mmCIF file of C-alpha atoms in Angstrom:
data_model
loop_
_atom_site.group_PDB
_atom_site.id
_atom_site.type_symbol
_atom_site.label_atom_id
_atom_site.label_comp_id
_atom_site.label_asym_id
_atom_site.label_seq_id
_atom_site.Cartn_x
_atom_site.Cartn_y
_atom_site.Cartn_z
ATOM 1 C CA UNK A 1 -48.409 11.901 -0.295
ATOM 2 C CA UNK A 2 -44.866 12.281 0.694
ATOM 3 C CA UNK A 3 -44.574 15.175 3.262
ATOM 4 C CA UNK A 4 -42.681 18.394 1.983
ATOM 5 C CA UNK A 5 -39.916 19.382 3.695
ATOM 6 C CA UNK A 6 -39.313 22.629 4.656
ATOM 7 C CA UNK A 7 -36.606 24.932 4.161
ATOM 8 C CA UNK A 8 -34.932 27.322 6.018
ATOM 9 C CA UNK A 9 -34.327 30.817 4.469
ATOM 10 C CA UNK A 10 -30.750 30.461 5.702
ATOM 11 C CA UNK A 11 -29.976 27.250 4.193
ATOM 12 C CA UNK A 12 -31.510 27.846 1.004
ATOM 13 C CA UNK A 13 -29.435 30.966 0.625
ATOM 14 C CA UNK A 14 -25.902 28.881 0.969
ATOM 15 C CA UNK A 15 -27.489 26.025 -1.263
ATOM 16 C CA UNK A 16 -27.913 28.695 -3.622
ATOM 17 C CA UNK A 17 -24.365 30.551 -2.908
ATOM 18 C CA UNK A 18 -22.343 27.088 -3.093
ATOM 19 C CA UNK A 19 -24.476 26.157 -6.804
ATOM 20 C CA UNK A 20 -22.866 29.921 -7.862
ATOM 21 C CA UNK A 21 -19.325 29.075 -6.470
ATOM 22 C CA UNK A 22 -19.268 25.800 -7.872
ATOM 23 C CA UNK A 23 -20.375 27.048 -11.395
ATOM 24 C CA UNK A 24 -18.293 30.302 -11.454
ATOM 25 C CA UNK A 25 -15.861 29.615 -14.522
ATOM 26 C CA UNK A 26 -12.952 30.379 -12.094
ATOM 27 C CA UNK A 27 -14.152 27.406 -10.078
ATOM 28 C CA UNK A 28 -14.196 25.223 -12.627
ATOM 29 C CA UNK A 29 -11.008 25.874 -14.381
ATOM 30 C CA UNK A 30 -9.190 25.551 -11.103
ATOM 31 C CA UNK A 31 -10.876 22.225 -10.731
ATOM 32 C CA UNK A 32 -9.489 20.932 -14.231
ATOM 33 C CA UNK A 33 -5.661 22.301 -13.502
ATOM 34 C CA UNK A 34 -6.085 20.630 -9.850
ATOM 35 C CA UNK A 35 -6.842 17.224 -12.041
ATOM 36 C CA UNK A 36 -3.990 18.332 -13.984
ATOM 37 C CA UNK A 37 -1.404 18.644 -10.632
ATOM 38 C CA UNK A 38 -3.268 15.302 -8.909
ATOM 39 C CA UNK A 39 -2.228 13.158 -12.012
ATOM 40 C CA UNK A 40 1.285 13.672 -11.738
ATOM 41 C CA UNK A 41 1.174 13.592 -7.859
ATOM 42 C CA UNK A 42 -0.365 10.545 -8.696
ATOM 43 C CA UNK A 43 2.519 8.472 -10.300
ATOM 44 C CA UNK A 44 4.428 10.078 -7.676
ATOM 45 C CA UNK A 45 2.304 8.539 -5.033
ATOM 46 C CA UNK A 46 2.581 4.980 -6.568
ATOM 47 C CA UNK A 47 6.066 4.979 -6.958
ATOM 48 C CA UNK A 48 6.581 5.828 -2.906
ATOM 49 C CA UNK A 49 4.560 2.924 -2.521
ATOM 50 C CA UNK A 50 6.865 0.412 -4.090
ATOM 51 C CA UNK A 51 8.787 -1.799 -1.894
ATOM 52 C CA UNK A 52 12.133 -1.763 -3.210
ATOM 53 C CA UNK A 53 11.977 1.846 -4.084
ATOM 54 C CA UNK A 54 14.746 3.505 -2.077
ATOM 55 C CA UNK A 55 15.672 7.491 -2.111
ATOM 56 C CA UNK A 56 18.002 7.426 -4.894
ATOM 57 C CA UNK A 57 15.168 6.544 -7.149
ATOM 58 C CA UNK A 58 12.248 8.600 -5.206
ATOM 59 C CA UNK A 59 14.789 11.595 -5.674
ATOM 60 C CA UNK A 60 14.995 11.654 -9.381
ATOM 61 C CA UNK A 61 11.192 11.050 -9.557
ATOM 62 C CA UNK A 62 10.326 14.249 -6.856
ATOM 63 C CA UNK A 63 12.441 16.336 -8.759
ATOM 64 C CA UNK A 64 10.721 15.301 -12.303
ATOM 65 C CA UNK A 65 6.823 15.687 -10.776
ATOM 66 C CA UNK A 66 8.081 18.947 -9.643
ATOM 67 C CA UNK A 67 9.508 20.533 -13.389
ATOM 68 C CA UNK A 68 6.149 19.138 -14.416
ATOM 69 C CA UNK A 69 4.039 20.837 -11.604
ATOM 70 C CA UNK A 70 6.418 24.354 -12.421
ATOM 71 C CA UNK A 71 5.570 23.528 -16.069
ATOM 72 C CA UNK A 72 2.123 24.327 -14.717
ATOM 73 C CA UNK A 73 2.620 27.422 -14.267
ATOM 74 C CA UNK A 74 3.139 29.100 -17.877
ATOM 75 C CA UNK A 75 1.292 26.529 -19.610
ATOM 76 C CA UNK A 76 -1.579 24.662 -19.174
ATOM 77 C CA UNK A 77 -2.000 21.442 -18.700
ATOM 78 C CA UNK A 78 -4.506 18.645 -21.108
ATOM 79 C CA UNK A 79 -7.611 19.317 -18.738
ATOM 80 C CA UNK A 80 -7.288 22.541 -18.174
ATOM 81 C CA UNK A 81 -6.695 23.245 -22.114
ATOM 82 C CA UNK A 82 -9.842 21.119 -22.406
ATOM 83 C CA UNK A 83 -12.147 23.109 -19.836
ATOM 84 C CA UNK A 84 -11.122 26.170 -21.565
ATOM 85 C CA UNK A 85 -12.234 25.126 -25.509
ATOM 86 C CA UNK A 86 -15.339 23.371 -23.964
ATOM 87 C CA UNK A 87 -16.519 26.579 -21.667
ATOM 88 C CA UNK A 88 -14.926 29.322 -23.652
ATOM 89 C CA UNK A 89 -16.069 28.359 -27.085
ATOM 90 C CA UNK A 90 -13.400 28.784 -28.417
ATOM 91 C CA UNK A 91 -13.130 32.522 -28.333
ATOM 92 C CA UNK A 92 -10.705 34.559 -26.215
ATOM 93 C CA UNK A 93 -12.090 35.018 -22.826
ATOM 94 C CA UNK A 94 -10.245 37.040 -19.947
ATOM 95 C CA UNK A 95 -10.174 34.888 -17.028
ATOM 96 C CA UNK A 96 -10.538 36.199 -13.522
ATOM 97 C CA UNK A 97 -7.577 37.244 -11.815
ATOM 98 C CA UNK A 98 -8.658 35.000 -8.713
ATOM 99 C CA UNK A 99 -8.316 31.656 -10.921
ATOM 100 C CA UNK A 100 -4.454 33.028 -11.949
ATOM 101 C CA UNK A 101 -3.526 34.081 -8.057
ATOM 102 C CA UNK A 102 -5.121 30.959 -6.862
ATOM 103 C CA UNK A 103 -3.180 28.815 -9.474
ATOM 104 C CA UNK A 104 0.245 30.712 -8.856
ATOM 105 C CA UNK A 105 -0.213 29.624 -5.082
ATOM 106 C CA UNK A 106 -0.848 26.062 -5.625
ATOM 107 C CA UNK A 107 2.159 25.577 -7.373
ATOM 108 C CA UNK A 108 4.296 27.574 -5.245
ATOM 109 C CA UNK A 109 3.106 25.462 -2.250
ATOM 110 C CA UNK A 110 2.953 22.578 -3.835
ATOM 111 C CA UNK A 111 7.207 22.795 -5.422
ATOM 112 C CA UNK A 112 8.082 23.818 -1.882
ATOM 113 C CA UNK A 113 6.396 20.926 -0.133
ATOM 114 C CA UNK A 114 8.559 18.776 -2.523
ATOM 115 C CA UNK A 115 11.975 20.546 -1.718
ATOM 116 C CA UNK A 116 11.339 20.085 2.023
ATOM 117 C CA UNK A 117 10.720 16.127 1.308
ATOM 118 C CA UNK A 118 14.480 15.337 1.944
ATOM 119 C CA UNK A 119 16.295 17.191 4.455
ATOM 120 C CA UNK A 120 20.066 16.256 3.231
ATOM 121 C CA UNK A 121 19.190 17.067 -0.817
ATOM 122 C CA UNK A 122 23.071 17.223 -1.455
ATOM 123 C CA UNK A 123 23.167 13.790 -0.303
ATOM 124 C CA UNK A 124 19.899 12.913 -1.364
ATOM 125 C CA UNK A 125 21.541 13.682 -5.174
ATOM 126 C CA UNK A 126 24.508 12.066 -4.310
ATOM 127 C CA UNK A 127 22.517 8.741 -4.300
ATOM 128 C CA UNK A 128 21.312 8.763 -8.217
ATOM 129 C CA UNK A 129 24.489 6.412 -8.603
ATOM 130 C CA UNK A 130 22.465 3.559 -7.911
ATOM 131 C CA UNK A 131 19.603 4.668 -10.092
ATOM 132 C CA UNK A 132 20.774 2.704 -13.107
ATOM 133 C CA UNK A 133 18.187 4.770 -15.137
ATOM 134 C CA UNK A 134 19.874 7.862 -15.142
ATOM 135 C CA UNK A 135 23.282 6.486 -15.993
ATOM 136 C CA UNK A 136 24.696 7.724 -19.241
ATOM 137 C CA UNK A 137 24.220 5.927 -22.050
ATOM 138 C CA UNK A 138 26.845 3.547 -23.928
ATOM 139 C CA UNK A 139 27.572 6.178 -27.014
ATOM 140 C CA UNK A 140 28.326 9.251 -23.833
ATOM 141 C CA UNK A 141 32.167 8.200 -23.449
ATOM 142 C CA UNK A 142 32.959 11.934 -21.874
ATOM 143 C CA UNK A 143 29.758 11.424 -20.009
ATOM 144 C CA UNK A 144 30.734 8.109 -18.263
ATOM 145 C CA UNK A 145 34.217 9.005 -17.452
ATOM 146 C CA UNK A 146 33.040 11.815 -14.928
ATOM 147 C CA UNK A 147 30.050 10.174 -14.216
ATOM 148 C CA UNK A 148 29.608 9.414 -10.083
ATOM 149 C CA UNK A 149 32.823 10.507 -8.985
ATOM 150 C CA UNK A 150 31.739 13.846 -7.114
ATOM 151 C CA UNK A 151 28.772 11.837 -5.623
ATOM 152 C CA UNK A 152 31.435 8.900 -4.072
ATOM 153 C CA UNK A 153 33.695 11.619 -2.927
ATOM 154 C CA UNK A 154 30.091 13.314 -1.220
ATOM 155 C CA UNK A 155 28.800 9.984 0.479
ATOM 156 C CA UNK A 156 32.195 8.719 1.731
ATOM 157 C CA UNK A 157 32.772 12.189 2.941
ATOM 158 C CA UNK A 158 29.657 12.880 4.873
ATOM 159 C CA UNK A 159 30.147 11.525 8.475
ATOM 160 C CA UNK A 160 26.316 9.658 8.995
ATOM 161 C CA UNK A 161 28.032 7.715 5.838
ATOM 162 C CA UNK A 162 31.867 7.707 6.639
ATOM 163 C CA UNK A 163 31.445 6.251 10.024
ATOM 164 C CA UNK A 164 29.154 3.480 9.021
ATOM 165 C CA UNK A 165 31.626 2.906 6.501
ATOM 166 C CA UNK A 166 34.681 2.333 8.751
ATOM 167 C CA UNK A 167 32.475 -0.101 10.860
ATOM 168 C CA UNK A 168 31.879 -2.306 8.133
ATOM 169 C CA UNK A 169 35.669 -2.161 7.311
ATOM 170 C CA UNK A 170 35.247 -0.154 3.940
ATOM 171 C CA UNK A 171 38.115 1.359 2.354
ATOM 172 C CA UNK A 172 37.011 4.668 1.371
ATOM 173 C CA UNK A 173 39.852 5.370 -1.686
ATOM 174 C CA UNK A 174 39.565 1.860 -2.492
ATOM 175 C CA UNK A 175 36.078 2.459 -3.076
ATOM 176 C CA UNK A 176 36.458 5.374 -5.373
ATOM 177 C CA UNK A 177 39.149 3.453 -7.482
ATOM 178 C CA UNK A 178 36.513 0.294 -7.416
ATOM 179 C CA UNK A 179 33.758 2.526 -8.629
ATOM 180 C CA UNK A 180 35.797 3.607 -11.997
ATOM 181 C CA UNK A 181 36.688 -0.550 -12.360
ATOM 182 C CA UNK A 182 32.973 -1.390 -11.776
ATOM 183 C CA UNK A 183 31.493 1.467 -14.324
ATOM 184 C CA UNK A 184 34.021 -0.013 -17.195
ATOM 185 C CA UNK A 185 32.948 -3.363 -16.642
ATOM 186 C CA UNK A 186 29.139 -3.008 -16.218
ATOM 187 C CA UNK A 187 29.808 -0.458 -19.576
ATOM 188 C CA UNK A 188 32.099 -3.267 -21.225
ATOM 189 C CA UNK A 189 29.868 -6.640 -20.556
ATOM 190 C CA UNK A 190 26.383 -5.028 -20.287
ATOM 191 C CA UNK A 191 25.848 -2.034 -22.330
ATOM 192 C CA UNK A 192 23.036 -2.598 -24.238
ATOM 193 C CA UNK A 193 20.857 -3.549 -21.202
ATOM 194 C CA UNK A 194 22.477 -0.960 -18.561
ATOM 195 C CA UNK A 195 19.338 1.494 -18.004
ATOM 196 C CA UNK A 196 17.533 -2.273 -17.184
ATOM 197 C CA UNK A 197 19.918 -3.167 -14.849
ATOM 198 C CA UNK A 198 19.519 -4.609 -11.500
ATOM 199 C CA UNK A 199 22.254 -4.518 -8.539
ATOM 200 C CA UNK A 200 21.110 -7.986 -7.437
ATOM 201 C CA UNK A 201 22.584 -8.660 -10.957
ATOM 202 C CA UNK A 202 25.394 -6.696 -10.585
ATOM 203 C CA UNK A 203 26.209 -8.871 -7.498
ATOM 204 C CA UNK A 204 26.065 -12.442 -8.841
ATOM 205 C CA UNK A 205 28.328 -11.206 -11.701
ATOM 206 C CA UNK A 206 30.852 -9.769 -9.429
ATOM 207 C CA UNK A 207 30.492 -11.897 -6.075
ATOM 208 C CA UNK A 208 33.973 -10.941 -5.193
ATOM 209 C CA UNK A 209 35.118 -8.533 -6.952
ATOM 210 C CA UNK A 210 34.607 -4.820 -6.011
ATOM 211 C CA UNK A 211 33.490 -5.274 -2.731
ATOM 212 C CA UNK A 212 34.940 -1.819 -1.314
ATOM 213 C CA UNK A 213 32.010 0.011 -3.650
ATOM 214 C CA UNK A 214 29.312 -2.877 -3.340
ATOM 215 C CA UNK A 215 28.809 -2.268 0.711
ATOM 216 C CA UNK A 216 28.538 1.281 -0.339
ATOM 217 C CA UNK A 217 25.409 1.238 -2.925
ATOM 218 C CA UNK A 218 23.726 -1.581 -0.607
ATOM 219 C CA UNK A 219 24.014 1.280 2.099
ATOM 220 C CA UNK A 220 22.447 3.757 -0.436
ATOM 221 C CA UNK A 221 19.861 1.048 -1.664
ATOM 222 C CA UNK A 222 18.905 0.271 2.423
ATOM 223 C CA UNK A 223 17.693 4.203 2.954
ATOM 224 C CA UNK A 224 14.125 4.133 2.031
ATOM 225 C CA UNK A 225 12.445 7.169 0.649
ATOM 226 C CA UNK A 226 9.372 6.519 1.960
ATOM 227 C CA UNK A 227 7.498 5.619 5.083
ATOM 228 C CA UNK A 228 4.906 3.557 3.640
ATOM 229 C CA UNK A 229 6.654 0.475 4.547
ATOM 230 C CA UNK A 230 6.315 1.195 8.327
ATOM 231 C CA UNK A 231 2.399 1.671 7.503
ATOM 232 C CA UNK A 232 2.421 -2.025 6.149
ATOM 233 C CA UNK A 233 3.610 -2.545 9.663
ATOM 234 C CA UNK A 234 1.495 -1.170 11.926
ATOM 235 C CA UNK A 235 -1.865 -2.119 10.033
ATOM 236 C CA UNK A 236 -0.248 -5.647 10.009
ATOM 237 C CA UNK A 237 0.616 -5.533 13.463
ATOM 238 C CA UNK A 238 -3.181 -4.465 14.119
ATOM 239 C CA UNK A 239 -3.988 -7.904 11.800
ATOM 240 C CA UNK A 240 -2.010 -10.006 13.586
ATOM 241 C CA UNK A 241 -2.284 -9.149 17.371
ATOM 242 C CA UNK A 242 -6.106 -9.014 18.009
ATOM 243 C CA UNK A 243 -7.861 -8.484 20.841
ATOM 244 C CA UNK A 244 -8.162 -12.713 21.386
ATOM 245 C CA UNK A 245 -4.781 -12.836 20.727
ATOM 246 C CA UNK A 246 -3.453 -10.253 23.133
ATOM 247 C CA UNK A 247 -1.158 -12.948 24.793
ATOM 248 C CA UNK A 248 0.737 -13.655 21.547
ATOM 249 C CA UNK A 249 4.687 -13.162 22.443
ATOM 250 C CA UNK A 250 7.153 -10.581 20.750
ATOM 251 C CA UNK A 251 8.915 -13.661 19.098
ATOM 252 C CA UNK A 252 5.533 -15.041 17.807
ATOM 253 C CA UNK A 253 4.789 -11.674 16.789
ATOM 254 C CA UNK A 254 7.778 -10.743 14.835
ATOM 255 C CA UNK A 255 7.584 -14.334 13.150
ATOM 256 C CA UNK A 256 4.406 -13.786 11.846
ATOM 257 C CA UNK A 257 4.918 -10.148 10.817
ATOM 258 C CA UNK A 258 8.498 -11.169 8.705
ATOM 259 C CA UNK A 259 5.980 -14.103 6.967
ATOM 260 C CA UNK A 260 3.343 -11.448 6.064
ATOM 261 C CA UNK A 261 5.525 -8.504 5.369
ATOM 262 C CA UNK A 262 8.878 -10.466 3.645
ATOM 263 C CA UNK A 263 7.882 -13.590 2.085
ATOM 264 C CA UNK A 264 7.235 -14.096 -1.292
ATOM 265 C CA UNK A 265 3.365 -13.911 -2.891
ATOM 266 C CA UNK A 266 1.168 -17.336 -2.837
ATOM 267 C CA UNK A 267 1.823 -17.530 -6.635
ATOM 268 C CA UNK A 268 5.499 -17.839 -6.408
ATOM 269 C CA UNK A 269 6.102 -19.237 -2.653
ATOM 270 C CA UNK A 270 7.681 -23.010 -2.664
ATOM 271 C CA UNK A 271 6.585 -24.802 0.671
ATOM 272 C CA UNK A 272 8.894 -27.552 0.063
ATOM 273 C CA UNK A 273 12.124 -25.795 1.822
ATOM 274 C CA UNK A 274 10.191 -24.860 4.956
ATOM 275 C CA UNK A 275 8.356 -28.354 5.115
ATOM 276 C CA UNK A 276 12.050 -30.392 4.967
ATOM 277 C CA UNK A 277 13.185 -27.742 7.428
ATOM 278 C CA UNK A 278 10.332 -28.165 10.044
ATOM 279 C CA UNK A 279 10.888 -32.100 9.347
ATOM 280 C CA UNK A 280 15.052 -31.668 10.198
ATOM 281 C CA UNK A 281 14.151 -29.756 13.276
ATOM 282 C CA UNK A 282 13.464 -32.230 15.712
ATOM 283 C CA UNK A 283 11.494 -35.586 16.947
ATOM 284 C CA UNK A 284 7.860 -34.841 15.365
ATOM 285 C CA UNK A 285 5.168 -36.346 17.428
ATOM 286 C CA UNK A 286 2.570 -37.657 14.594
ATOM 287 C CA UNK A 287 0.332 -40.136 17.170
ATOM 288 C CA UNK A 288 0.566 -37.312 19.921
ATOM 289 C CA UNK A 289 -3.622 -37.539 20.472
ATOM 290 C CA UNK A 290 -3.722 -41.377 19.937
ATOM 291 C CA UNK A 291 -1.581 -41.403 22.462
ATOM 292 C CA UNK A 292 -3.227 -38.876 24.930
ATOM 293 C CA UNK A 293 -6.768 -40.851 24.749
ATOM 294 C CA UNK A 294 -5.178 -44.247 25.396
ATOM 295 C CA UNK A 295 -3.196 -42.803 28.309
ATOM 296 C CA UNK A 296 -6.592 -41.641 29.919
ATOM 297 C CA UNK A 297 -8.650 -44.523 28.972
ATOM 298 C CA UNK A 298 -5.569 -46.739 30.921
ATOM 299 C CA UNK A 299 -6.464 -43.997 33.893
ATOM 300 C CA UNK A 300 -9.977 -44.161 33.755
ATOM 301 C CA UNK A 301 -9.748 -48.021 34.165
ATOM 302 C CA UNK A 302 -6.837 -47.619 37.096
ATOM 303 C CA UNK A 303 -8.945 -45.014 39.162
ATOM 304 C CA UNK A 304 -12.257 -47.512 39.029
ATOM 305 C CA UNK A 305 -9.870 -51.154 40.024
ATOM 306 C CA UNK A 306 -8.921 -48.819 42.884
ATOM 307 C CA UNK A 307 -12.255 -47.894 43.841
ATOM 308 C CA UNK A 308 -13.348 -51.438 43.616
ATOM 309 C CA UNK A 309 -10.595 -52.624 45.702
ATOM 310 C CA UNK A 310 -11.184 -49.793 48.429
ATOM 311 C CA UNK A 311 -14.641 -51.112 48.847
ATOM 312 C CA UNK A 312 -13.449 -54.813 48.936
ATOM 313 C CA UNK A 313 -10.936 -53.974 51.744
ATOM 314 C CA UNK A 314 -13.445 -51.906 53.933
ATOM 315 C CA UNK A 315 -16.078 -54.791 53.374
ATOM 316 C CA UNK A 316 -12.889 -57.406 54.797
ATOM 317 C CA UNK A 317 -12.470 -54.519 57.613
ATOM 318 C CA UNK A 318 -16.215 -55.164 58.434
ATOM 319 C CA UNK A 319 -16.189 -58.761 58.477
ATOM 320 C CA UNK A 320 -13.410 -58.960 60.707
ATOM 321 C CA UNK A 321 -15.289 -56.976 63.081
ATOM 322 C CA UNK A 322 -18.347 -58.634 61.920
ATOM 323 C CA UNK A 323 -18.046 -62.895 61.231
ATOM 324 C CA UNK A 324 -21.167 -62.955 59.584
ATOM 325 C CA UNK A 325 -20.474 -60.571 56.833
ATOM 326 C CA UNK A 326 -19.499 -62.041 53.524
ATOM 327 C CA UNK A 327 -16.427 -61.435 52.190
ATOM 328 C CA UNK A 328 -16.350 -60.300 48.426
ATOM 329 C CA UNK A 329 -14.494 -63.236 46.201
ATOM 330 C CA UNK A 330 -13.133 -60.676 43.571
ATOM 331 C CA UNK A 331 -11.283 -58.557 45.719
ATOM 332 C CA UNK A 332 -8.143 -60.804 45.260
ATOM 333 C CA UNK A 333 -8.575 -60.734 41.688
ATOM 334 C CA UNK A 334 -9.083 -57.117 41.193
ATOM 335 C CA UNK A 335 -5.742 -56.594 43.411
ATOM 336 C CA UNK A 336 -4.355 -58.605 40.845
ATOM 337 C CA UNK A 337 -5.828 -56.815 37.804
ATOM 338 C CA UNK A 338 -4.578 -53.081 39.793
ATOM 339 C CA UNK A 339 -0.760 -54.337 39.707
ATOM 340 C CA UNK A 340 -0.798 -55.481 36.258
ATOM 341 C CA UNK A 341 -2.845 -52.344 34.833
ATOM 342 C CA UNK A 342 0.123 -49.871 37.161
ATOM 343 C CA UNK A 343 3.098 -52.249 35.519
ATOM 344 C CA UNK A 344 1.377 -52.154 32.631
ATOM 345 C CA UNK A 345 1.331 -48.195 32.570
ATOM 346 C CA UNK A 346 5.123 -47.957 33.851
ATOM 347 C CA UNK A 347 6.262 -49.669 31.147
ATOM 348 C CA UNK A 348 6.221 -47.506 27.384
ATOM 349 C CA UNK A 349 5.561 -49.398 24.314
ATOM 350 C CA UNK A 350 7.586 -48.513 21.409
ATOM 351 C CA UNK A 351 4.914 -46.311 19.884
ATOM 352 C CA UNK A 352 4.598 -44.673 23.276
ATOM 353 C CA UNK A 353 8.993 -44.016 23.591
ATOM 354 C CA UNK A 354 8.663 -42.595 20.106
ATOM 355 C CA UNK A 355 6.079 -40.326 20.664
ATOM 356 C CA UNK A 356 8.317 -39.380 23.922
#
């Protein structure tokens, strides 16, 4: 019989108070608007953990989760309007005033959170001109006229930007008149693709033109809006340098991480370059352990002609002592054998100078 387990008084009471809670139709309505909130945070979330997604692009995206998270807050979202027809039946049903206060706080929490996610947002805003999806579109001729001056005018102003600027020996009015130049002819040779459009493109169709602006929206594209980059980092770092490989050098190190964290997937990588490269580098060494074992087999055989001769002189120091101790016959010909095996070894074959 299986043993029954007792119960505590105590503990049946909260098993009893958290079944209540978690069946109170407050409860459960807040749990359908939170899976309303958590699928928008959700593409939010995904989109911070793109590589090449930089702050210009996170920027646009906070500020859309967050009208949809405020849009919360008058109307209900597809789960919630869901939980209500399938526990309400349909029929009007006042809903506690908790579920309302504690859905009015979420939100509020929640859109304040997201304001305090950049600290600059003026220059945060600034950046959309690199987003090429919110650039006007081709038929908006008023639109793209005005469109990204103020935001130059903020970024080459700002001094984190202007002095980085002047290092890299950017003209800051040059750049303002480039950026006009470079929206007419992105607008005038790419218009029906521009809200697809790629500044990687934008560079090999203008590799020296409009270089003033170019330095400034690879500046913009280098800020990152999101850490989880440096998290790639340290759990790779934790990958790489074990506890058996504690030794491994900072140059070994940051080799390995840049393969890991910066080259291209196994589908797509070409081994060819780096092969040819490692081939260019220097003398490659292909009979290195051929080479090893015959060097110790030639030792092996020096070290026991030596001992043989050793013995063969102490038996001649004996039988000079001694006349009527035999002398051994070989010892002349293993002296022999000894100086041909040590000019033998000081001289390289050409396998040997090439694997030198």
């Amino acid at each position: 019989m299986t043993p029954i387990e007792r119960v505590s008084c105590s503990t049946s009471g909260k098993a009893a108070g958290l079944l209540q809670l978690m069946t109170h139709l407050d409860t459960v309505l807040y749990l359908h608007n939170l899976a309303d909130v958590l699928t928008v945070l959700s593409r939010l979330s995904l989109v911070f953990q793109e590589r090449n997604a930089s702050a210009a692009v996170i920027h646009g995206l906070v500020a859309e989760a967050k009208a949809l998270i405020q849009h919360f807050e008058e109307h209900d979202g597809p789960y919630l309007t869901k939980a209500k027809s399938n526990f309400c039946d349909g029929a009007v049903q006042v809903v506690g005033a908790q579920f309302h206060a504690s859905k009015q706080q979420l939100i509020i929490r929640l859109t304040t959170s997201l304001d305090d996610r950049f600290e600059m947002p003026g220059i945060i805003e600034a950046m959309k001109v690199a987003n090429f999806k919110v650039w006007p579109l081709p038929e908006d001729v008023e639109e793209i006229q005005g469109f990204g001056e103020d935001c130059i005018k903020v970024l080459t102003c700002h001094y984190h930007y202007q002095s980085v600027l002047e290092t890299a020996g950017v003209d800051v009015a040059e750049a303002a008149i480039e950026w006009c130049a470079l929206k007419a002819a992105i607008y005038s040779s790419q218009a029906a693709n521009v809200k697809s459009l790629t500044w990687e493109r934008v560079n090999r169709l203008y590799p020296d033109q409009y270089q003033q602006i170019l330095v400034l929206i690879d500046l913009i594209l280098s800020l990152s809006g999101a850490s989880a980059e440096c998290e790639r980092g340290f759990r790779m770092v934790k990958a790489v340098k074990t506890d058996i490989r504690s030794s491994l050098g900072e140059l070994s190190l940051s080799n390995l991480l840049m393969i890991q964290l910066h080259s291209p997937p196994i589908e797509t990588f070409d081994p060819l370059p780096a092969i040819h490269l490692w081939n260019q580098g220097g003398v490659r060494r292909p009979l290195f352990w051929e080479g090893q074992k015959e060097c110790k087999k030639k030792m092996q055989n020096k070290a026991a002609a030596t001992a043989s001769v050793t013995m063969d002189m102490g038996l001649q120091a004996q039988q000079d002592q001694d006349p009527d101790v035999q002398p051994s016959t070989s010892s002349g010909a293993q002296l022999q054998e000894l100086e041909g095996s040590a000019d033998s070894d000081t001289s390289l074959s050409p396998s040997d100078k090439d694997s030198g």
